[in-house]
Amino acid sequence: GENVEQHPSTLSVQEGDSAVIKCTYSDSASNYFPWYKQELGKRPQLIIDIRSNVGEKKDQRIAVTLNKTAKHFSLHITETQPEDSAVYFCAASTETSGSRLTFGEGTQLTVNP
Amino acid sequence: EAEVAQSPRYKITEKSQAVAFWCDPISGHATLYWYRQILGQGPELLVQFQDESVVDDSQLPKDRFSAERLKGVDSTLKIQPAELGDSAMYLCASSPSGATDTQYFGPGTRLTVL
């Protein structure tokens, strides 16, 4: 089955700096890659996703890049703010897996004022 | 904005007892998922429904866990008997039709087994 690895497990940045979180996946058939933000005690919320027919997607301060050849994708957050502090999860799925999402282990991002 | 509803939000039980969790997906969403999230880890799929049918329960410990979605709308996940290792957050999610649709998560039920 699919295996998703996520790095780093913790990331601390100064407000205004950029943050990058990287994930690798094992199943070359994976074609959907969402990123979720989970604040303490709250539900995971989708912040951005990318499908395998594109290499990059941006939404304001957030961007995701996908390298299908290398089987990795990354989340980029620019101009970080304290409210960006949360746990971020990457995930991957394939239609052949019945849309099962396989999640990474998560990255605790802390943005210091 | 419509959201996935879950209840209860918190549940404390003793081992060997039975517990049940309820989920109401976003109206019109055909696909419903139950995930288990152990503290410090990513969610892991337990069971997936398409309408009232189970399409994936390969990771569901069927000796103690059961799930149903009788009318293809809301769903119940049951654990009987609960074990200490079942302590976790149980998250429900729904999506319009599965495949690679966006999955929307509920607030979860935090289970503590004593």
CSV table of N, CA and C in Angstrom, one decimal, chain B residues 2-79:
chain,number,residue,atom,x,y,z
B,2,ALA,N,-21.8,24.4,5.4
B,2,ALA,CA,-22.1,23.1,6.0
B,2,ALA,C,-20.8,22.4,6.5
B,3,GLU,N,-21.0,21.7,7.6
B,3,GLU,CA,-19.9,21.0,8.2
B,3,GLU,C,-20.3,19.6,8.6
B,4,VAL,N,-19.3,18.7,8.8
B,4,VAL,CA,-19.5,17.4,9.3
B,4,VAL,C,-19.7,17.5,10.8
B,5,ALA,N,-20.8,16.8,11.3
B,5,ALA,CA,-21.1,16.9,12.7
B,5,ALA,C,-20.7,15.5,13.3
B,6,GLN,N,-20.2,15.5,14.6
B,6,GLN,CA,-19.9,14.3,15.3
B,6,GLN,C,-20.3,14.5,16.7
B,7,SER,N,-20.7,13.4,17.3
B,7,SER,CA,-21.0,13.4,18.8
B,7,SER,C,-20.7,12.0,19.3
B,8,PRO,N,-20.3,11.9,20.6
B,8,PRO,CA,-20.0,13.0,21.5
B,8,PRO,C,-18.6,13.6,21.1
B,9,ARG,N,-18.3,14.7,21.7
B,9,ARG,CA,-17.0,15.3,21.4
B,9,ARG,C,-15.9,14.6,22.3
B,10,TYR,N,-16.3,14.2,23.4
B,10,TYR,CA,-15.4,13.5,24.4
B,10,TYR,C,-16.1,12.3,25.0
B,11,LYS,N,-15.3,11.3,25.2
B,11,LYS,CA,-15.9,10.1,25.8
B,11,LYS,C,-14.8,9.4,26.6
B,12,ILE,N,-15.1,9.2,27.9
B,12,ILE,CA,-14.3,8.5,28.8
B,12,ILE,C,-15.0,7.2,29.2
B,13,THR,N,-14.3,6.1,29.0
B,13,THR,CA,-14.9,4.8,29.3
B,13,THR,C,-13.8,3.9,30.0
B,14,GLU,N,-14.3,2.8,30.6
B,14,GLU,CA,-13.4,1.8,31.1
B,14,GLU,C,-13.2,0.7,30.1
B,15,LYS,N,-12.1,0.1,30.2
B,15,LYS,CA,-11.8,-1.0,29.3
B,15,LYS,C,-12.9,-2.1,29.5
B,16,SER,N,-13.2,-2.8,28.4
B,16,SER,CA,-14.2,-3.8,28.3
B,16,SER,C,-15.6,-3.3,28.1
B,17,GLN,N,-15.8,-1.9,28.2
B,17,GLN,CA,-17.1,-1.4,28.0
B,17,GLN,C,-17.3,-1.1,26.5
B,18,ALA,N,-18.5,-0.9,26.1
B,18,ALA,CA,-18.9,-0.6,24.7
B,18,ALA,C,-19.0,0.9,24.6
B,19,VAL,N,-18.6,1.4,23.4
B,19,VAL,CA,-18.7,2.8,23.1
B,19,VAL,C,-19.2,3.0,21.7
B,20,ALA,N,-19.9,4.1,21.4
B,20,ALA,CA,-20.4,4.3,20.1
B,20,ALA,C,-20.2,5.8,19.7
B,21,PHE,N,-19.9,6.0,18.5
B,21,PHE,CA,-19.7,7.4,18.0
B,21,PHE,C,-20.6,7.6,16.8
B,22,TRP,N,-21.1,8.9,16.7
B,22,TRP,CA,-22.0,9.2,15.6
B,22,TRP,C,-21.5,10.3,14.7
B,23,CYS,N,-21.8,10.2,13.4
B,23,CYS,CA,-21.3,11.1,12.5
B,23,CYS,C,-22.4,11.5,11.5
B,24,ASP,N,-22.6,12.8,11.2
B,24,ASP,CA,-23.5,13.2,10.2
B,24,ASP,C,-22.8,14.0,9.2
B,25,PRO,N,-22.6,13.5,8.0
B,25,PRO,CA,-21.8,14.1,7.0
B,25,PRO,C,-22.5,15.3,6.4
B,26,ILE,N,-21.8,16.0,5.6
B,26,ILE,CA,-22.3,17.2,4.8
B,26,ILE,C,-23.5,16.6,3.9
B,27,SER,N,-24.6,17.3,3.9
B,27,SER,CA,-25.7,16.9,3.1
B,27,SER,C,-25.3,16.7,1.7
B,28,GLY,N,-25.7,15.5,1.2
B,28,GLY,CA,-25.5,15.2,-0.2
B,28,GLY,C,-24.2,14.5,-0.5
B,29,HIS,N,-23.3,14.4,0.5
B,29,HIS,CA,-22.0,13.7,0.3
B,29,HIS,C,-22.3,12.2,0.4
B,30,ALA,N,-21.9,11.5,-0.7
B,30,ALA,CA,-22.1,10.1,-0.8
B,30,ALA,C,-21.1,9.3,-0.1
B,31,THR,N,-19.9,9.8,0.1
B,31,THR,CA,-18.8,9.0,0.7
B,31,THR,C,-18.5,9.5,2.1
B,32,LEU,N,-18.4,8.5,3.0
B,32,LEU,CA,-18.1,8.8,4.4
B,32,LEU,C,-17.0,8.0,4.9
B,33,TYR,N,-16.1,8.6,5.7
B,33,TYR,CA,-14.9,7.9,6.1
B,33,TYR,C,-14.8,8.0,7.7
B,34,TRP,N,-14.3,7.0,8.3
B,34,TRP,CA,-13.9,7.0,9.7
B,34,TRP,C,-12.4,6.9,9.8
B,35,TYR,N,-11.8,7.8,10.5
B,35,TYR,CA,-10.3,7.7,10.7
B,35,TYR,C,-10.1,7.7,12.2
B,36,ARG,N,-8.9,7.1,12.5
B,36,ARG,CA,-8.4,7.1,13.9
B,36,ARG,C,-7.1,7.9,13.9
B,37,GLN,N,-7.0,8.8,14.8
B,37,GLN,CA,-5.8,9.6,14.9
B,37,GLN,C,-5.2,9.4,16.3
B,38,ILE,N,-4.1,8.8,16.4
B,38,ILE,CA,-3.4,8.6,17.7
B,38,ILE,C,-2.6,9.9,17.9
B,39,LEU,N,-2.5,10.3,19.1
B,39,LEU,CA,-1.8,11.6,19.4
B,39,LEU,C,-0.4,11.6,18.8
B,40,GLY,N,-0.1,12.7,18.1
B,40,GLY,CA,1.2,12.8,17.5
B,40,GLY,C,1.3,12.2,16.1
B,41,GLN,N,0.3,11.6,15.6
B,41,GLN,CA,0.3,10.9,14.3
B,41,GLN,C,-0.7,11.4,13.4
B,42,GLY,N,-0.6,11.0,12.1
B,42,GLY,CA,-1.6,11.4,11.1
B,42,GLY,C,-2.8,10.5,11.2
B,43,PRO,N,-4.0,10.9,10.7
B,43,PRO,CA,-5.1,10.1,10.7
B,43,PRO,C,-4.9,8.8,9.9
B,44,GLU,N,-5.5,7.7,10.3
B,44,GLU,CA,-5.4,6.4,9.6
B,44,GLU,C,-6.9,5.9,9.3
B,45,LEU,N,-7.1,5.6,8.1
B,45,LEU,CA,-8.5,5.2,7.7
B,45,LEU,C,-8.9,3.9,8.4
B,46,LEU,N,-10.1,3.9,9.0
B,46,LEU,CA,-10.6,2.6,9.5
B,46,LEU,C,-11.6,2.0,8.5
B,47,VAL,N,-12.5,2.9,8.0
B,47,VAL,CA,-13.6,2.3,7.1
B,47,VAL,C,-14.1,3.4,6.2
B,48,GLN,N,-14.5,3.0,5.0
B,48,GLN,CA,-15.0,4.0,4.0
B,48,GLN,C,-16.3,3.4,3.5
B,49,PHE,N,-17.3,4.3,3.5
B,49,PHE,CA,-18.6,4.0,2.9
B,49,PHE,C,-18.9,4.8,1.6
B,50,GLN,N,-19.5,4.1,0.7
B,50,GLN,CA,-20.0,4.8,-0.5
B,50,GLN,C,-21.5,4.5,-0.4
B,51,ASP,N,-22.3,5.6,-0.1
B,51,ASP,CA,-23.7,5.5,0.2
B,51,ASP,C,-23.8,4.5,1.4
B,52,GLU,N,-24.6,3.5,1.4
B,52,GLU,CA,-24.7,2.6,2.5
B,52,GLU,C,-23.7,1.4,2.5
B,53,SER,N,-22.9,1.3,1.5
B,53,SER,CA,-22.1,0.2,1.3
B,53,SER,C,-20.6,0.4,1.8
B,54,VAL,N,-20.1,-0.6,2.4
B,54,VAL,CA,-18.6,-0.5,2.8
B,54,VAL,C,-17.8,-0.8,1.6
B,55,VAL,N,-16.9,0.2,1.3
B,55,VAL,CA,-16.0,-0.1,0.2
B,55,VAL,C,-14.5,-0.4,0.6
B,56,ASP,N,-14.2,-0.1,1.9
B,56,ASP,CA,-12.9,-0.3,2.4
B,56,ASP,C,-12.9,-0.4,3.9
B,57,ASP,N,-12.8,-1.6,4.4
B,57,ASP,CA,-12.6,-1.8,5.9
B,57,ASP,C,-11.4,-2.6,6.2
B,58,SER,N,-10.4,-2.6,5.3
B,58,SER,CA,-9.3,-3.4,5.5
B,58,SER,C,-8.5,-3.1,6.8
B,59,GLN,N,-8.6,-1.9,7.3
B,59,GLN,CA,-7.8,-1.5,8.5
B,59,GLN,C,-8.7,-1.5,9.7
B,60,LEU,N,-9.9,-2.0,9.6
B,60,LEU,CA,-10.8,-2.0,10.8
B,60,LEU,C,-10.6,-3.3,11.6
B,61,PRO,N,-10.3,-3.2,12.9
B,61,PRO,CA,-10.2,-4.4,13.7
B,61,PRO,C,-11.6,-5.0,13.9
B,62,LYS,N,-11.9,-5.9,13.1
B,62,LYS,CA,-13.3,-6.4,13.0
B,62,LYS,C,-13.7,-7.2,14.2
B,63,ASP,N,-12.8,-7.6,15.0
B,63,ASP,CA,-13.2,-8.4,16.2
B,63,ASP,C,-13.8,-7.5,17.2
B,64,ARG,N,-13.5,-6.2,17.2
B,64,ARG,CA,-14.1,-5.4,18.2
B,64,ARG,C,-14.8,-4.1,17.7
B,65,PHE,N,-14.5,-3.8,16.4
B,65,PHE,CA,-15.0,-2.5,15.8
B,65,PHE,C,-16.1,-2.9,14.8
B,66,SER,N,-17.1,-2.1,14.8
B,66,SER,CA,-18.2,-2.2,13.7
B,66,SER,C,-18.6,-0.8,13.3
B,67,ALA,N,-19.1,-0.8,12.1
B,67,ALA,CA,-19.5,0.5,11.5
B,67,ALA,C,-20.7,0.3,10.6
B,68,GLU,N,-21.6,1.2,10.7
B,68,GLU,CA,-22.8,1.1,9.8
B,68,GLU,C,-23.2,2.5,9.3
B,69,ARG,N,-23.9,2.4,8.1
B,69,ARG,CA,-24.5,3.6,7.6
B,69,ARG,C,-25.7,3.2,6.8
B,70,LEU,N,-26.7,2.9,7.7
B,70,LEU,CA,-27.9,2.1,7.2
B,70,LEU,C,-28.6,2.8,6.1
B,71,LYS,N,-28.9,4.1,6.1
B,71,LYS,CA,-29.6,4.8,5.1
B,71,LYS,C,-28.8,5.6,4.2
B,72,GLY,N,-27.5,5.4,4.3
B,72,GLY,CA,-26.6,6.1,3.4
B,72,GLY,C,-26.4,7.6,3.8
B,73,VAL,N,-26.8,7.9,5.0
B,73,VAL,CA,-26.6,9.3,5.5
B,73,VAL,C,-25.7,9.3,6.7
B,74,ASP,N,-26.2,9.3,7.9
B,74,ASP,CA,-25.4,9.3,9.1
B,74,ASP,C,-24.8,7.9,9.3
B,75,SER,N,-23.8,7.9,10.2
B,75,SER,CA,-23.1,6.7,10.5
B,75,SER,C,-22.8,6.5,11.9
B,76,THR,N,-22.6,5.3,12.4
B,76,THR,CA,-22.2,5.0,13.7
B,76,THR,C,-21.0,4.0,13.7
B,77,LEU,N,-20.0,4.4,14.5
B,77,LEU,CA,-18.9,3.5,14.7
B,77,LEU,C,-18.9,3.0,16.2
B,78,LYS,N,-18.8,1.7,16.3
B,78,LYS,CA,-18.9,1.1,17.6
B,78,LYS,C,-17.6,0.3,18.0
B,79,ILE,N,-17.3,0.3,19.3
B,79,ILE,CA,-16.2,-0.5,19.8
B,79,ILE,C,-16.7,-1.3,20.9
